[in-house]
Tab-separated table of C-alpha atoms in Angstrom:
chain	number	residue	atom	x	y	z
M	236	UNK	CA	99.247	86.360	98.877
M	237	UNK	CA	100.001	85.403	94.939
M	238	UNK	CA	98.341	87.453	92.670
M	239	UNK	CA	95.495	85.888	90.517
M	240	UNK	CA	94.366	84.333	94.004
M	241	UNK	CA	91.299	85.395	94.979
M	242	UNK	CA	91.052	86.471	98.923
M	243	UNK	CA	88.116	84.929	99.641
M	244	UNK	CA	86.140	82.438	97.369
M	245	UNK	CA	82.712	83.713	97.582
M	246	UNK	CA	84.349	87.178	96.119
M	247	UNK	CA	82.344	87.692	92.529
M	248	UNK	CA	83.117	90.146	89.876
M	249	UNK	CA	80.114	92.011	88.157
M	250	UNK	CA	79.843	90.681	84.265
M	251	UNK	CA	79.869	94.395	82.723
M	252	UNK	CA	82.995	94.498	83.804
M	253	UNK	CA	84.016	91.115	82.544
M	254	UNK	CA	82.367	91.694	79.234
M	255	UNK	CA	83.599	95.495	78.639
M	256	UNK	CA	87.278	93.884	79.552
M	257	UNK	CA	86.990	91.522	76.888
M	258	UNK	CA	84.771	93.202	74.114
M	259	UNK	CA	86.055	96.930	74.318
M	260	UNK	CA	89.388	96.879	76.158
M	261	UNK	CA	90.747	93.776	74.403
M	262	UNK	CA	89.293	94.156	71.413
M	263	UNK	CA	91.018	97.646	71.094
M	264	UNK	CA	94.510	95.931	70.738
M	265	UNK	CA	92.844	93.404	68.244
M	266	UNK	CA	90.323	90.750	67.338
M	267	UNK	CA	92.854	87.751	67.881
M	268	UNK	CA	93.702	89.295	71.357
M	269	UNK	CA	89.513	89.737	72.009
M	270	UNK	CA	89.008	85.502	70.918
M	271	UNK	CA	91.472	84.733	73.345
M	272	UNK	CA	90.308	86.394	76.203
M	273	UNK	CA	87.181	84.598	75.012
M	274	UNK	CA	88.416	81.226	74.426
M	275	UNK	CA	90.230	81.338	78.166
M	276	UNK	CA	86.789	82.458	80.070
M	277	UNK	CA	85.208	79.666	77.908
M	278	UNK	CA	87.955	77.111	79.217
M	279	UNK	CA	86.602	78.236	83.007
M	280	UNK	CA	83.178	77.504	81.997
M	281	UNK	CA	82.071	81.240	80.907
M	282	UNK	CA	80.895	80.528	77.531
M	283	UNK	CA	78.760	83.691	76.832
M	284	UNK	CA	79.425	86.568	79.910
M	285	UNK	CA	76.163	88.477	80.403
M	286	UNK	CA	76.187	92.162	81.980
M	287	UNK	CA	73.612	91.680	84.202
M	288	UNK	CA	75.543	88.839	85.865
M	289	UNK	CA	77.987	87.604	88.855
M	290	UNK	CA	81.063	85.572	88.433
M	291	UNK	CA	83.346	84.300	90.493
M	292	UNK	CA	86.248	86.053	90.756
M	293	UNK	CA	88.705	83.076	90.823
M	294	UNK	CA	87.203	82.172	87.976
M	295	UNK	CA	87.671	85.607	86.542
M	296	UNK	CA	91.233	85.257	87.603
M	297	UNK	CA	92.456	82.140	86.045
M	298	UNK	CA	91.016	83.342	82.408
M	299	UNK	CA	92.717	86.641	83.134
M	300	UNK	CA	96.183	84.955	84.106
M	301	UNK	CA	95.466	82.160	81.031
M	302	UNK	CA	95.216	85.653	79.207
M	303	UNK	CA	98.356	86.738	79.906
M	304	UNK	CA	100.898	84.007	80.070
M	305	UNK	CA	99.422	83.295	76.239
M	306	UNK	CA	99.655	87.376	74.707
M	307	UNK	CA	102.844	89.486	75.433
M	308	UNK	CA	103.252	90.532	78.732
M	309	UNK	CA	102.465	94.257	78.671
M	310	UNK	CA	99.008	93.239	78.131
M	311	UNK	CA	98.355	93.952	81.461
M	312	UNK	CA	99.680	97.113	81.834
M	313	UNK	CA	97.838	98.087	78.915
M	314	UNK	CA	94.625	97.021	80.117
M	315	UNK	CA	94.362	98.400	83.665
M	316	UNK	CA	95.054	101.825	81.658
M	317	UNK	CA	92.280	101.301	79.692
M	318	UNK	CA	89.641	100.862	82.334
M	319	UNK	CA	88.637	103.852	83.896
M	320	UNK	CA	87.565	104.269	79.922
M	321	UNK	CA	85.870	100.863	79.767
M	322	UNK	CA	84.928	99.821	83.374
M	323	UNK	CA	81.875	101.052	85.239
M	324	UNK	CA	83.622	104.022	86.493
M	325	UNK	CA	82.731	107.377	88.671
M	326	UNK	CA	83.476	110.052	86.823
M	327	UNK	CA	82.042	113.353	88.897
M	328	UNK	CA	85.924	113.936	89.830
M	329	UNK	CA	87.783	116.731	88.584
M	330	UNK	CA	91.261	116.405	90.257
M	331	UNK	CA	94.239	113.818	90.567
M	332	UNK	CA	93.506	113.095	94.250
M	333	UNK	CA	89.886	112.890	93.439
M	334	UNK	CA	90.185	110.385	90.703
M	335	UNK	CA	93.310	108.228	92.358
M	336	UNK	CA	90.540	108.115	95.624
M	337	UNK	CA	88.036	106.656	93.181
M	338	UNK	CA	89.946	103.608	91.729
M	339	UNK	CA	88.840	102.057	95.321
M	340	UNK	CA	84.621	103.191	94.499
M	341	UNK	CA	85.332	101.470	91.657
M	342	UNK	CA	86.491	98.299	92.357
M	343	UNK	CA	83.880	98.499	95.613
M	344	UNK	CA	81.397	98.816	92.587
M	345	UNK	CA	82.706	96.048	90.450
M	346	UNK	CA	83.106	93.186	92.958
M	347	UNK	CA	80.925	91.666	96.210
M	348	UNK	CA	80.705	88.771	98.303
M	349	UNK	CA	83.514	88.757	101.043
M	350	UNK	CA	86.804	90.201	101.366
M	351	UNK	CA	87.419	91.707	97.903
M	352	UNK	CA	90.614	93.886	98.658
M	353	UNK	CA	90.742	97.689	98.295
M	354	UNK	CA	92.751	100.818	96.763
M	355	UNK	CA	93.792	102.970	99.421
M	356	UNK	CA	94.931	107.191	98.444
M	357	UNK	CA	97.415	109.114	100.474
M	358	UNK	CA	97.893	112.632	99.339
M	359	UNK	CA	101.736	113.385	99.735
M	360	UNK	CA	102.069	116.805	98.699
M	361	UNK	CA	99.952	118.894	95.786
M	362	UNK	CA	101.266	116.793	92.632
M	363	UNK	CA	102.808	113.689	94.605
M	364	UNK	CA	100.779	110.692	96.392
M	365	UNK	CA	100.423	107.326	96.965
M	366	UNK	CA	98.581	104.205	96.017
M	367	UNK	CA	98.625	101.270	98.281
M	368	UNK	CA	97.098	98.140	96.334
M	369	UNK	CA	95.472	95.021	98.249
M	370	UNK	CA	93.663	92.883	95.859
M	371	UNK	CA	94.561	89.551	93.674
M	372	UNK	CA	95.076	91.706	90.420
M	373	UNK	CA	98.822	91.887	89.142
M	374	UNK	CA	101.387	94.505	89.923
M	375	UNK	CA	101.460	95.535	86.080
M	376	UNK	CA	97.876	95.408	85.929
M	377	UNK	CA	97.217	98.146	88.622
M	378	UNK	CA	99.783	100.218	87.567
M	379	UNK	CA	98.344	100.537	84.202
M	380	UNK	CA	95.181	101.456	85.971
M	381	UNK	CA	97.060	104.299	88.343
M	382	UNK	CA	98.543	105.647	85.901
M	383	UNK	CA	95.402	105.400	83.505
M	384	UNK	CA	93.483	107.363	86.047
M	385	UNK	CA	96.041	109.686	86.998
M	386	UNK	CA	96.408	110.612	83.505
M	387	UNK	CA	92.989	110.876	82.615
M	388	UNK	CA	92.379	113.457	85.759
M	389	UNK	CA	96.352	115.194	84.960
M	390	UNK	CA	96.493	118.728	83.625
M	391	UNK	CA	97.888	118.706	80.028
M	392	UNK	CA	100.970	119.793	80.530
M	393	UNK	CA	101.347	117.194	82.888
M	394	UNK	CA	103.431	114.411	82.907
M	395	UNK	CA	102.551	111.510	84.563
M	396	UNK	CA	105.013	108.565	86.708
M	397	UNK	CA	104.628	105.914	88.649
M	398	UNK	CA	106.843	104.058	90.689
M	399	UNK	CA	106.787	101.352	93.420
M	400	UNK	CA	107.810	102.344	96.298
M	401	UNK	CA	106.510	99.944	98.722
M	402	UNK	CA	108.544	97.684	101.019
M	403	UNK	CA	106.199	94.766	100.059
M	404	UNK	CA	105.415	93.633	96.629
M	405	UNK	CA	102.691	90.774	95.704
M	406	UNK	CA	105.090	89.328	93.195
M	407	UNK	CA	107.390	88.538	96.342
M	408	UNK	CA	103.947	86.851	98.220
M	409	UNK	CA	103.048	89.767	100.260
M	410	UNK	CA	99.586	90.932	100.264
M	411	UNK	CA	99.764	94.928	99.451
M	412	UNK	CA	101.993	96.723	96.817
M	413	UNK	CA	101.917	100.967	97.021
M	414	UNK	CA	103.126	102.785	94.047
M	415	UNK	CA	103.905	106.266	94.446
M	416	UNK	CA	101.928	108.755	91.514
M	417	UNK	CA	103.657	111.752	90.114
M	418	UNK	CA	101.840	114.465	88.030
């Protein structure tokens, strides 16, 4: 498995999300980074993304890795923080475990159509757990979005690491990566 390859090709991703990644979570680093997520959907034939809408997620993929190889690379880092803020996102949790368990509802929510991937939550102790990832999306990508979630559910005082701990990595080819979350 490579990332930015979908599993399956009849996998779609839901346009709010598409747009809201674009619009709000792009546009928050700035208005040249926004145009060029714009300008690489429009190069895979999404000239105007609509909310109500399906797209492929290959498609969705090859804008998103055009995206990246043209801004810096902590781009995608930055973004998966940023979307539990901008994504169609649960948000009746109250705890760490709770909200690292919904990063899967999520992403359930957000794409359809045949083997999409999942999140999977393992509670290791009362502030210690891990994240197994199997999906398309970039290692830096869903690290951003741990640690975005595990921060946004963290007490105060807490502070918040990540690290992969996995024996498998997609960046090697393999199909799952599993970060361990400290808080």
């Amino acid at each position: 498995m490579v990332s930015y390859e979908a599993f399956d090709p009849n996998v779609e991703i839901n346009g709010q999300t598409v747009v809201t990644i674009v619009n709000e979570a792009m546009g928050r680093f700035s208005a040249a980074y926004r145009e060029r997520a714009q300008e690489a959907l429009a190069e895979e034939g999404i000239t105007d993304p609509a909310a109500d809408e399906w797209y492929p997620q290959q498609t969705w993929l090859n804008a998103f890795e055009t995206i990246v190889d043209d801004l810096q690379p902590h781009v995608l880092d930055r973004l998966g923080e940023q979307l539990p803020d901008v994504a169609d996102w649960p948000n009746e949790y109250e705890t760490v475990c709770e909200g690292l368990r919904s990063i899967d509802e999520a992403y359930q929510r957000n794409h359809r159509g045949g083997e999409i991937g999942h999140y999977q939550f393992e509670q290791i102790d009362d502030r210690t757990g891990v994240v197994t990832c199997y999906n398309p999306y970039p290692c830096p990508f869903d690290r951003g979005l741990i640690r975005g979630v595990a921060e946004r559910y963290a007490p105060v005082n807490a502070f918040v690491f990540i690290e992969e701990t996995g024996d498998t990595c997609r960046r090697d080819g393999d199909d799952t990566c599993a970060y361990t979350v400290y808080w």
